[in-house]
Amino acid sequence: MTERERGIIELIHSQVKPALGCTEPIAVALAAAKAAELLEIPDRLSARFEISVSVSGNILKNGMGVGVPGTGMTGLRIAAALGAVCGKSAYGLEVLKDLDEASVARAKSLETEVKLGLAETAHVLYVSVRVSCGGRDAVAVIQDGHDNIVRLELCGKLLSDTVSSTHGGSEGHCSELSVREIYDFVQSVSASDISFILEDRTLNLALAREGLAGDYGLNVGSTIAADEEDFGRDFLAYAMSLTAAASDARMAGCTLPAMSNSGSGNQGITVSMPVIAYALHYGVDDERLSRALCLSNLIAIHIKSHLGLLSALCGCVVASTGAACGICWLKGGTYEQVCATIKNMIGNITGMVCDGAKVGCAMKVASGVSSAVQSCQLALAGHCVGRRDGIIDDDIERSIRNLGRVGSVGMHETDNVILDIMVCK
């Protein structure tokens, strides 16, 4: 393994990891858990907590309407209460892995007392949680990464204060990457060095099957799967149903973890499940699947580096573009055809807005899968959106940068308007 290959694999490990529950409320739960741990309370289940939460607008937007695992409830207050009662910070984004009926009941009794407000901060991803008990208090601050704890305080004493603008995001990790290098890496890396990526299939496929079997959210996945008259039984319907079903379950608070991408479980689902569905539908072996999953995940991470962690652009746009590339590669696509696939995706669903994490995300996920298959097929047939069309450029990297500029700069005011509408309903 070369040093560059090792660096790319480390990037995958840092950006593709298990997460239990939507990562915005989970970030709040993680901060609450860490603050509660600092107080060293023998029995947190029966402790009389006071909890104050302060978050950035994007955290608030993505935490308002999404289910918190095991509770049947939505929102950041229940996430904070649950983190304080039973969370374990050592689990990272799986901080609520040990929840049980008793801890859920206790958290629900605390939920209405949790104070929640908007933080005055320039950071789009920011969480500060203060937990008080028995006259003592502790503070944990998360910033610029869903599991990036940058500040700890205990009874007014500063324990740690670190600044990291890149942890949890991809800006510092992959700014030097290109689609060309990602494609070449996938072609040449040893299969044994990337076999770990198959855990993507283990976690996200389990979520998809749970979504198909249960009654979650809007039941987008199971509705597509059941409607053979309109959707048929082909690969597209299969990929849409599996991917949407995993999102159905996750957004409704299923207690199974997802394999996330760039800090988002829904993006992790969308970037991987269409590729996994292709492998299942057509009998693809594990080595080819692992290479395709590395390609899809890395393309999404690369594009995300130009957008930032959270924006008004739906993450489905980025994740389904990665999935489209993975499918293209599995179909024998060349580097040029992968680039054409990306351009077709940018020319198609750029502009899909993020109006918060919620059960309705499964519909956007299904739309993203449909666009992914369409864009891939067009590319393989020799058709590509040209430079005269909108934000597309001849150069693939400039096209990606243009998408990033639209999502991060152009849609900044859109983000503010969406948040204003949501909090004033």
Short mmCIF file of C-alpha atoms in Angstrom, two decimals:
data_model
loop_
_atom_site.label_atom_id
_atom_site.label_comp_id
_atom_site.label_asym_id
_atom_site.label_seq_id
_atom_site.Cartn_x
_atom_site.Cartn_y
_atom_site.Cartn_z
CA MET A 1 0.00 0.00 0.00
CA THR A 2 1.37 3.41 -0.95
CA GLU A 3 1.29 6.39 1.42
CA ARG A 4 -1.31 8.08 -0.77
CA GLU A 5 -3.52 4.99 -0.73
CA ARG A 6 -3.17 4.86 3.05
CA GLY A 7 -4.24 8.49 3.27
CA ILE A 8 -7.32 7.90 1.12
CA ILE A 9 -8.29 4.87 3.20
CA GLU A 10 -7.90 6.95 6.37
CA LEU A 11 -10.19 9.53 4.79
CA ILE A 12 -12.84 6.87 4.21
CA HIS A 13 -12.55 5.71 7.82
CA SER A 14 -12.94 9.28 9.09
CA GLN A 15 -15.99 10.07 6.96
CA VAL A 16 -17.78 6.71 6.70
CA LYS A 17 -18.75 5.37 10.13
CA PRO A 18 -21.75 3.99 12.05
CA ALA A 19 -24.31 6.43 13.45
CA LEU A 20 -27.40 5.62 15.51
CA GLY A 21 -30.12 8.14 14.78
CA CYS A 22 -30.07 11.33 12.72
CA THR A 23 -26.70 12.95 13.35
CA GLU A 24 -27.98 16.41 14.33
CA PRO A 25 -29.99 15.29 17.40
CA ILE A 26 -27.28 12.69 18.02
CA ALA A 27 -24.68 15.47 18.20
CA VAL A 28 -26.82 17.09 20.90
CA ALA A 29 -27.14 13.77 22.73
CA LEU A 30 -23.37 13.28 22.52
CA ALA A 31 -22.65 16.71 24.02
CA ALA A 32 -25.20 16.08 26.77
CA ALA A 33 -23.70 12.68 27.53
CA LYS A 34 -20.19 14.10 27.76
CA ALA A 35 -21.30 16.93 30.04
CA ALA A 36 -23.19 14.50 32.30
CA GLU A 37 -20.16 12.20 32.46
CA LEU A 38 -17.99 15.07 33.67
CA LEU A 39 -20.25 15.39 36.72
CA GLU A 40 -19.47 11.76 37.69
CA ILE A 41 -22.96 11.08 39.01
CA PRO A 42 -23.27 7.52 40.38
CA ASP A 43 -26.86 7.05 39.20
CA ARG A 44 -27.67 9.21 36.18
CA LEU A 45 -31.01 7.46 35.71
CA SER A 46 -32.49 9.02 38.85
CA ALA A 47 -30.46 12.24 38.90
CA ARG A 48 -32.27 15.60 38.96
CA PHE A 49 -30.80 17.23 35.86
CA GLU A 50 -31.18 20.72 34.50
CA ILE A 51 -30.22 20.87 30.84
CA SER A 52 -29.66 23.87 28.56
CA VAL A 53 -28.96 23.44 24.85
CA SER A 54 -27.71 26.09 22.42
CA VAL A 55 -27.31 25.21 18.73
CA SER A 56 -26.64 26.72 15.32
CA GLY A 57 -29.53 27.26 12.94
CA ASN A 58 -28.68 24.26 10.77
CA ILE A 59 -28.62 21.93 13.77
CA LEU A 60 -32.00 23.27 14.84
CA LYS A 61 -33.40 22.86 11.33
CA ASN A 62 -32.25 19.27 11.02
CA GLY A 63 -33.28 18.30 14.54
CA MET A 64 -36.83 19.59 14.73
CA GLY A 65 -38.76 16.91 12.87
CA VAL A 66 -36.68 13.76 12.91
CA GLY A 67 -37.30 10.76 15.15
CA VAL A 68 -34.95 10.05 18.05
CA PRO A 69 -34.23 6.30 18.31
CA GLY A 70 -36.34 4.29 20.73
CA THR A 71 -38.50 7.20 21.91
CA GLY A 72 -41.27 7.65 19.38
CA MET A 73 -40.53 11.38 19.72
CA THR A 74 -38.84 14.04 17.63
CA GLY A 75 -36.62 17.00 18.43
CA LEU A 76 -33.48 18.12 20.20
CA ARG A 77 -34.93 18.29 23.73
CA ILE A 78 -35.57 14.55 23.98
CA ALA A 79 -32.15 13.89 22.42
CA ALA A 80 -30.44 16.02 25.06
CA ALA A 81 -32.39 14.41 27.89
CA LEU A 82 -31.62 10.92 26.66
CA GLY A 83 -27.93 11.73 26.24
CA ALA A 84 -27.72 13.02 29.81
CA VAL A 85 -29.57 10.02 31.25
CA CYS A 86 -27.94 7.10 29.43
CA GLY A 87 -25.57 8.31 26.71
CA LYS A 88 -21.97 7.12 26.53
CA SER A 89 -19.66 9.53 24.75
CA ALA A 90 -17.14 6.78 24.04
CA TYR A 91 -19.59 5.40 21.48
CA GLY A 92 -19.35 8.58 19.38
CA LEU A 93 -22.24 8.80 16.93
CA GLU A 94 -23.69 5.65 18.49
CA VAL A 95 -23.92 7.46 21.84
CA LEU A 96 -27.43 6.12 22.52
CA LYS A 97 -26.58 2.50 21.83
CA ASP A 98 -27.33 1.38 25.41
CA LEU A 99 -30.76 3.01 25.77
CA ASP A 100 -33.52 0.93 27.36
CA GLU A 101 -37.12 1.40 28.50
CA ALA A 102 -36.14 2.86 31.85
CA SER A 103 -33.80 5.46 30.36
CA VAL A 104 -36.35 6.41 27.71
CA ALA A 105 -39.04 6.86 30.37
CA ARG A 106 -36.72 9.02 32.49
CA ALA A 107 -35.69 11.12 29.49
CA LYS A 108 -39.31 11.72 28.55
CA SER A 109 -39.98 13.04 32.06
CA LEU A 110 -37.11 15.54 31.62
CA GLU A 111 -37.82 16.53 28.02
CA THR A 112 -40.21 19.42 28.67
CA GLU A 113 -37.74 21.02 31.09
CA VAL A 114 -34.84 21.13 28.63
CA LYS A 115 -34.08 24.71 27.59
CA LEU A 116 -33.34 25.10 23.88
CA GLY A 117 -32.10 28.19 22.04
CA LEU A 118 -30.22 29.44 19.00
CA ALA A 119 -26.52 30.15 19.46
CA GLU A 120 -24.88 33.29 18.14
CA THR A 121 -22.16 31.62 16.11
CA ALA A 122 -20.68 31.70 12.63
CA HIS A 123 -20.28 27.91 12.68
CA VAL A 124 -23.00 26.08 10.75
CA LEU A 125 -22.47 23.03 12.96
CA TYR A 126 -22.42 24.05 16.61
CA VAL A 127 -23.83 22.47 19.77
CA SER A 128 -23.34 23.60 23.37
CA VAL A 129 -24.96 21.67 26.21
CA ARG A 130 -24.86 22.61 29.88
CA VAL A 131 -25.90 19.92 32.37
CA SER A 132 -26.45 20.87 36.01
CA CYS A 133 -27.04 18.55 38.97
CA GLY A 134 -26.66 19.00 42.73
CA GLY A 135 -25.28 22.51 42.49
CA ARG A 136 -22.56 21.53 40.00
CA ASP A 137 -22.56 22.00 36.24
CA ALA A 138 -20.62 20.91 33.17
CA VAL A 139 -20.51 22.12 29.58
CA ALA A 140 -19.61 20.28 26.38
CA VAL A 141 -19.30 22.02 23.02
CA ILE A 142 -19.34 20.30 19.63
CA GLN A 143 -18.23 22.25 16.58
CA ASP A 144 -17.53 21.65 12.86
CA GLY A 145 -18.12 17.90 13.14
CA HIS A 146 -20.99 15.93 14.61
CA ASP A 147 -18.67 14.10 17.02
CA ASN A 148 -16.00 16.79 17.37
CA ILE A 149 -16.00 17.89 21.03
CA VAL A 150 -13.89 21.06 21.15
CA ARG A 151 -14.55 22.46 24.63
CA LEU A 152 -15.23 21.04 28.09
CA GLU A 153 -15.95 22.92 31.32
CA LEU A 154 -16.61 21.68 34.85
CA CYS A 155 -17.96 24.02 37.53
CA GLY A 156 -16.63 27.04 35.65
CA LYS A 157 -13.17 25.54 35.15
CA LEU A 158 -11.97 25.05 31.58
CA LEU A 159 -10.83 21.43 31.09
CA SER A 160 -10.06 21.52 27.39
CA ASP A 161 -10.37 23.96 24.52
CA THR A 162 -9.35 22.91 21.03
CA VAL A 163 -10.19 24.41 17.67
CA SER A 164 -10.61 22.20 14.62
CA SER A 165 -12.35 23.50 11.53
CA THR A 166 -11.89 20.30 9.57
CA HIS A 167 -12.71 17.40 11.90
CA GLY A 168 -15.93 15.71 10.91
CA GLY A 169 -16.00 17.62 7.64
CA SER A 170 -14.09 16.85 4.49
CA GLU A 171 -12.56 20.24 3.74
CA GLY A 172 -9.12 19.55 5.16
CA HIS A 173 -9.06 15.89 4.19
CA CYS A 174 -9.84 15.78 0.50
CA SER A 175 -9.26 19.20 -1.02
CA GLU A 176 -6.43 17.64 -3.01
CA LEU A 177 -8.50 14.74 -4.27
CA SER A 178 -9.93 14.65 -7.77
CA VAL A 179 -12.36 12.43 -9.62
CA ARG A 180 -9.41 11.15 -11.65
CA GLU A 181 -7.49 10.07 -8.56
CA ILE A 182 -10.56 8.51 -6.96
CA TYR A 183 -11.25 6.48 -10.10
CA ASP A 184 -7.61 5.33 -10.36
CA PHE A 185 -7.53 4.45 -6.66
CA VAL A 186 -10.60 2.24 -6.99
CA GLN A 187 -9.08 0.48 -9.99
CA SER A 188 -5.70 -0.23 -8.41
CA VAL A 189 -6.03 -0.53 -4.63
CA SER A 190 -5.68 -4.00 -3.13
CA ALA A 191 -9.08 -5.56 -2.47
CA SER A 192 -7.98 -6.67 0.99
CA ASP A 193 -7.22 -3.08 1.96
CA ILE A 194 -10.78 -1.92 1.32
CA SER A 195 -12.80 -4.97 2.35
CA PHE A 196 -13.87 -3.07 5.49
CA ILE A 197 -16.23 -0.98 3.35
CA LEU A 198 -18.56 -3.99 3.09
CA GLU A 199 -19.76 -3.10 6.60
CA ASP A 200 -21.67 -0.45 4.65
CA ARG A 201 -23.80 -3.27 3.23
CA THR A 202 -24.24 -4.96 6.60
CA LEU A 203 -25.62 -1.90 8.37
CA ASN A 204 -27.58 -0.13 5.66
CA LEU A 205 -29.13 -3.28 4.21
CA ALA A 206 -30.37 -4.22 7.69
CA LEU A 207 -32.00 -0.78 7.93
CA ALA A 208 -33.58 -1.20 4.50
CA ARG A 209 -35.05 -4.58 5.37
CA GLU A 210 -36.37 -3.20 8.64
CA GLY A 211 -37.95 -0.32 6.75
CA LEU A 212 -39.65 -2.69 4.33
CA ALA A 213 -40.94 -4.94 7.10
CA GLY A 214 -42.11 -2.29 9.56
CA ASP A 215 -44.39 0.73 9.61
CA TYR A 216 -42.02 3.69 9.47
CA GLY A 217 -42.63 7.28 8.46
CA LEU A 218 -44.35 7.63 5.11
CA ASN A 219 -43.58 4.01 4.11
CA VAL A 220 -42.07 5.22 0.85
CA GLY A 221 -39.89 2.16 0.35
CA SER A 222 -42.54 -0.44 1.12
CA THR A 223 -45.10 1.40 -1.05
CA ILE A 224 -42.75 1.32 -4.05
CA ALA A 225 -41.95 -2.35 -3.42
CA ALA A 226 -45.62 -3.32 -3.20
CA ASP A 227 -46.80 -1.43 -6.29
CA GLU A 228 -45.66 -3.68 -9.10
CA GLU A 229 -48.23 -2.27 -11.53
CA ASP A 230 -46.69 1.20 -11.56
CA PHE A 231 -43.10 0.55 -10.46
CA GLY A 232 -42.52 -2.97 -11.78
CA ARG A 233 -39.88 -5.36 -10.50
CA ASP A 234 -36.81 -4.08 -12.32
CA PHE A 235 -33.56 -2.81 -10.84
CA LEU A 236 -34.71 0.82 -10.62
CA ALA A 237 -37.76 -0.07 -8.53
CA TYR A 238 -35.66 -2.38 -6.37
CA ALA A 239 -33.00 0.28 -5.73
CA MET A 240 -35.58 2.97 -5.01
CA SER A 241 -37.53 0.78 -2.59
CA LEU A 242 -34.48 -0.45 -0.64
CA THR A 243 -32.90 2.99 -0.34
CA ALA A 244 -36.13 4.76 0.58
CA ALA A 245 -37.02 2.04 3.10
CA ALA A 246 -33.73 2.51 4.93
CA SER A 247 -34.44 6.25 5.09
CA ASP A 248 -38.03 5.58 6.23
CA ALA A 249 -36.74 3.58 9.19
CA ARG A 250 -33.92 5.94 10.10
CA MET A 251 -35.92 9.15 9.96
CA ALA A 252 -38.71 7.62 12.04
CA GLY A 253 -36.37 6.69 14.90
CA CYS A 254 -35.42 3.07 14.23
CA THR A 255 -32.88 1.77 16.75
CA LEU A 256 -30.62 0.25 14.10
CA PRO A 257 -27.47 2.20 13.15
CA ALA A 258 -26.70 3.44 9.65
CA MET A 259 -23.30 3.69 8.02
CA SER A 260 -23.00 7.45 7.57
CA ASN A 261 -21.11 9.52 5.02
CA SER A 262 -19.72 12.99 5.81
CA GLY A 263 -21.60 13.09 9.10
CA SER A 264 -25.00 12.14 7.68
CA GLY A 265 -26.78 8.81 7.97
CA ASN A 266 -29.21 9.62 5.17
CA GLN A 267 -26.30 10.50 2.90
CA GLY A 268 -24.61 7.26 3.89
CA ILE A 269 -27.76 5.35 3.00
CA THR A 270 -28.25 7.15 -0.32
CA VAL A 271 -24.64 6.84 -1.42
CA SER A 272 -24.51 3.10 -0.75
CA MET A 273 -27.91 1.42 -1.04
CA PRO A 274 -28.40 1.86 -4.81
CA VAL A 275 -24.95 0.33 -5.34
CA ILE A 276 -25.73 -2.50 -2.92
CA ALA A 277 -29.10 -3.03 -4.64
CA TYR A 278 -27.31 -3.36 -7.98
CA ALA A 279 -24.94 -5.93 -6.53
CA LEU A 280 -27.82 -7.95 -5.07
CA HIS A 281 -29.95 -7.70 -8.21
CA TYR A 282 -27.19 -8.73 -10.61
CA GLY A 283 -25.05 -11.01 -8.42
CA VAL A 284 -21.95 -8.82 -8.13
CA ASP A 285 -19.09 -10.34 -6.10
CA ASP A 286 -17.77 -8.72 -2.93
CA GLU A 287 -14.54 -7.41 -4.44
CA ARG A 288 -16.31 -5.46 -7.18
CA LEU A 289 -18.89 -4.23 -4.68
CA SER A 290 -16.20 -3.00 -2.29
CA ARG A 291 -14.52 -1.05 -5.10
CA ALA A 292 -17.83 0.44 -6.21
CA LEU A 293 -18.70 1.44 -2.64
CA CYS A 294 -15.31 3.11 -2.22
CA LEU A 295 -15.92 5.02 -5.44
CA SER A 296 -19.42 6.14 -4.47
CA ASN A 297 -18.41 7.17 -0.95
CA LEU A 298 -15.27 9.02 -2.08
CA ILE A 299 -17.09 10.91 -4.84
CA ALA A 300 -19.67 12.07 -2.29
CA ILE A 301 -16.96 13.09 0.20
CA HIS A 302 -15.12 14.97 -2.55
CA ILE A 303 -18.21 16.89 -3.67
CA LYS A 304 -19.19 17.55 -0.07
CA SER A 305 -15.83 19.22 0.54
CA HIS A 306 -16.97 22.07 -1.71
CA LEU A 307 -20.31 22.46 0.04
CA GLY A 308 -19.52 22.39 3.74
CA LEU A 309 -21.10 20.17 6.36
CA LEU A 310 -24.61 21.63 6.35
CA SER A 311 -26.34 23.82 3.79
CA ALA A 312 -29.66 24.54 2.11
CA LEU A 313 -28.79 22.03 -0.61
CA CYS A 314 -30.21 18.59 0.16
CA GLY A 315 -27.46 16.07 0.85
CA CYS A 316 -29.34 13.66 -1.40
CA VAL A 317 -27.93 15.58 -4.39
CA VAL A 318 -24.38 14.79 -3.34
CA ALA A 319 -25.00 11.25 -2.10
CA SER A 320 -27.04 10.09 -5.10
CA THR A 321 -24.33 11.49 -7.38
CA GLY A 322 -21.85 9.23 -5.61
CA ALA A 323 -24.23 6.28 -5.98
CA ALA A 324 -24.65 7.02 -9.70
CA CYS A 325 -20.87 6.81 -10.13
CA GLY A 326 -20.74 3.50 -8.26
CA ILE A 327 -23.41 2.01 -10.50
CA CYS A 328 -21.69 3.40 -13.59
CA TRP A 329 -18.43 1.72 -12.55
CA LEU A 330 -20.20 -1.61 -11.90
CA LYS A 331 -21.63 -1.39 -15.42
CA GLY A 332 -18.11 -1.08 -16.82
CA GLY A 333 -18.04 2.70 -17.00
CA THR A 334 -14.80 4.43 -17.93
CA TYR A 335 -13.38 7.48 -16.19
CA GLU A 336 -14.93 9.68 -18.88
CA GLN A 337 -18.34 8.04 -18.36
CA VAL A 338 -18.12 8.52 -14.60
CA CYS A 339 -17.41 12.21 -15.21
CA ALA A 340 -20.39 12.37 -17.58
CA THR A 341 -22.55 10.75 -14.90
CA ILE A 342 -21.58 13.46 -12.41
CA LYS A 343 -22.32 16.22 -14.91
CA ASN A 344 -25.71 14.69 -15.70
CA MET A 345 -26.55 14.60 -11.99
CA ILE A 346 -25.46 18.22 -11.49
CA GLY A 347 -27.55 19.20 -14.48
CA ASN A 348 -30.57 17.35 -13.11
CA ILE A 349 -31.24 17.70 -9.38
CA THR A 350 -29.08 20.63 -8.29
CA GLY A 351 -31.34 22.95 -6.30
CA MET A 352 -33.21 20.34 -4.27
CA VAL A 353 -33.50 22.12 -0.92
CA CYS A 354 -32.96 20.79 2.58
CA ASP A 355 -35.88 21.81 4.76
CA GLY A 356 -34.74 19.79 7.74
CA ALA A 357 -34.38 16.11 8.56
CA LYS A 358 -37.77 14.38 8.70
CA VAL A 359 -39.67 11.33 7.47
CA GLY A 360 -40.31 13.07 4.14
CA CYS A 361 -36.60 12.77 3.34
CA ALA A 362 -37.33 9.26 2.07
CA MET A 363 -39.20 10.75 -0.89
CA LYS A 364 -36.20 12.89 -1.82
CA VAL A 365 -33.98 9.83 -1.46
CA ALA A 366 -36.18 7.89 -3.89
CA SER A 367 -36.02 10.79 -6.37
CA GLY A 368 -32.25 10.86 -6.03
CA VAL A 369 -31.99 7.15 -6.84
CA SER A 370 -34.16 7.58 -9.92
CA SER A 371 -31.97 10.45 -11.10
CA ALA A 372 -28.83 8.41 -10.40
CA VAL A 373 -29.89 5.52 -12.62
CA GLN A 374 -31.06 7.89 -15.35
CA SER A 375 -27.82 9.90 -15.29
CA CYS A 376 -25.70 6.76 -15.38
CA GLN A 377 -27.59 5.24 -18.30
CA LEU A 378 -27.34 8.44 -20.31
CA ALA A 379 -23.60 8.62 -19.68
CA LEU A 380 -23.07 5.00 -20.71
CA ALA A 381 -25.04 5.70 -23.90
CA GLY A 382 -22.70 8.58 -24.70
CA HIS A 383 -24.96 11.43 -23.62
CA CYS A 384 -23.73 14.16 -21.28
CA VAL A 385 -24.96 17.59 -20.28
CA GLY A 386 -22.70 20.08 -22.08
CA ARG A 387 -20.86 23.22 -21.02
CA ARG A 388 -23.55 25.48 -22.49
CA ASP A 389 -26.05 24.08 -19.97
CA GLY A 390 -26.29 26.03 -16.73
CA ILE A 391 -23.46 25.47 -14.25
CA ILE A 392 -21.81 22.60 -16.15
CA ASP A 393 -18.21 23.08 -17.31
CA ASP A 394 -16.05 20.98 -19.60
CA ASP A 395 -13.74 20.34 -16.66
CA ILE A 396 -15.28 17.98 -14.10
CA GLU A 397 -13.58 19.64 -11.12
CA ARG A 398 -14.86 23.08 -12.13
CA SER A 399 -18.35 21.59 -12.48
CA ILE A 400 -18.12 20.24 -8.94
CA ARG A 401 -16.84 23.58 -7.64
CA ASN A 402 -19.75 25.31 -9.36
CA LEU A 403 -22.20 23.00 -7.58
CA GLY A 404 -20.47 23.77 -4.30
CA ARG A 405 -20.71 27.50 -4.94
CA VAL A 406 -24.45 27.26 -5.63
CA GLY A 407 -25.05 25.21 -2.49
CA SER A 408 -22.82 27.07 -0.05
CA VAL A 409 -22.90 30.69 -1.29
CA GLY A 410 -25.90 30.97 -3.59
CA MET A 411 -28.33 29.23 -1.26
CA HIS A 412 -27.23 30.92 1.97
CA GLU A 413 -30.28 33.18 2.10
CA THR A 414 -32.48 30.23 1.14
CA ASP A 415 -31.24 28.49 4.27
CA ASN A 416 -32.24 31.48 6.41
CA VAL A 417 -35.70 31.66 4.82
CA ILE A 418 -36.31 27.93 5.33
CA LEU A 419 -35.30 28.13 8.99
CA ASP A 420 -37.50 31.19 9.53
CA ILE A 421 -40.49 29.39 8.04
CA MET A 422 -39.86 26.28 10.13
CA VAL A 423 -39.48 28.00 13.50
CA CYS A 424 -42.46 30.29 12.94
CA LYS A 425 -45.01 27.59 12.09
#
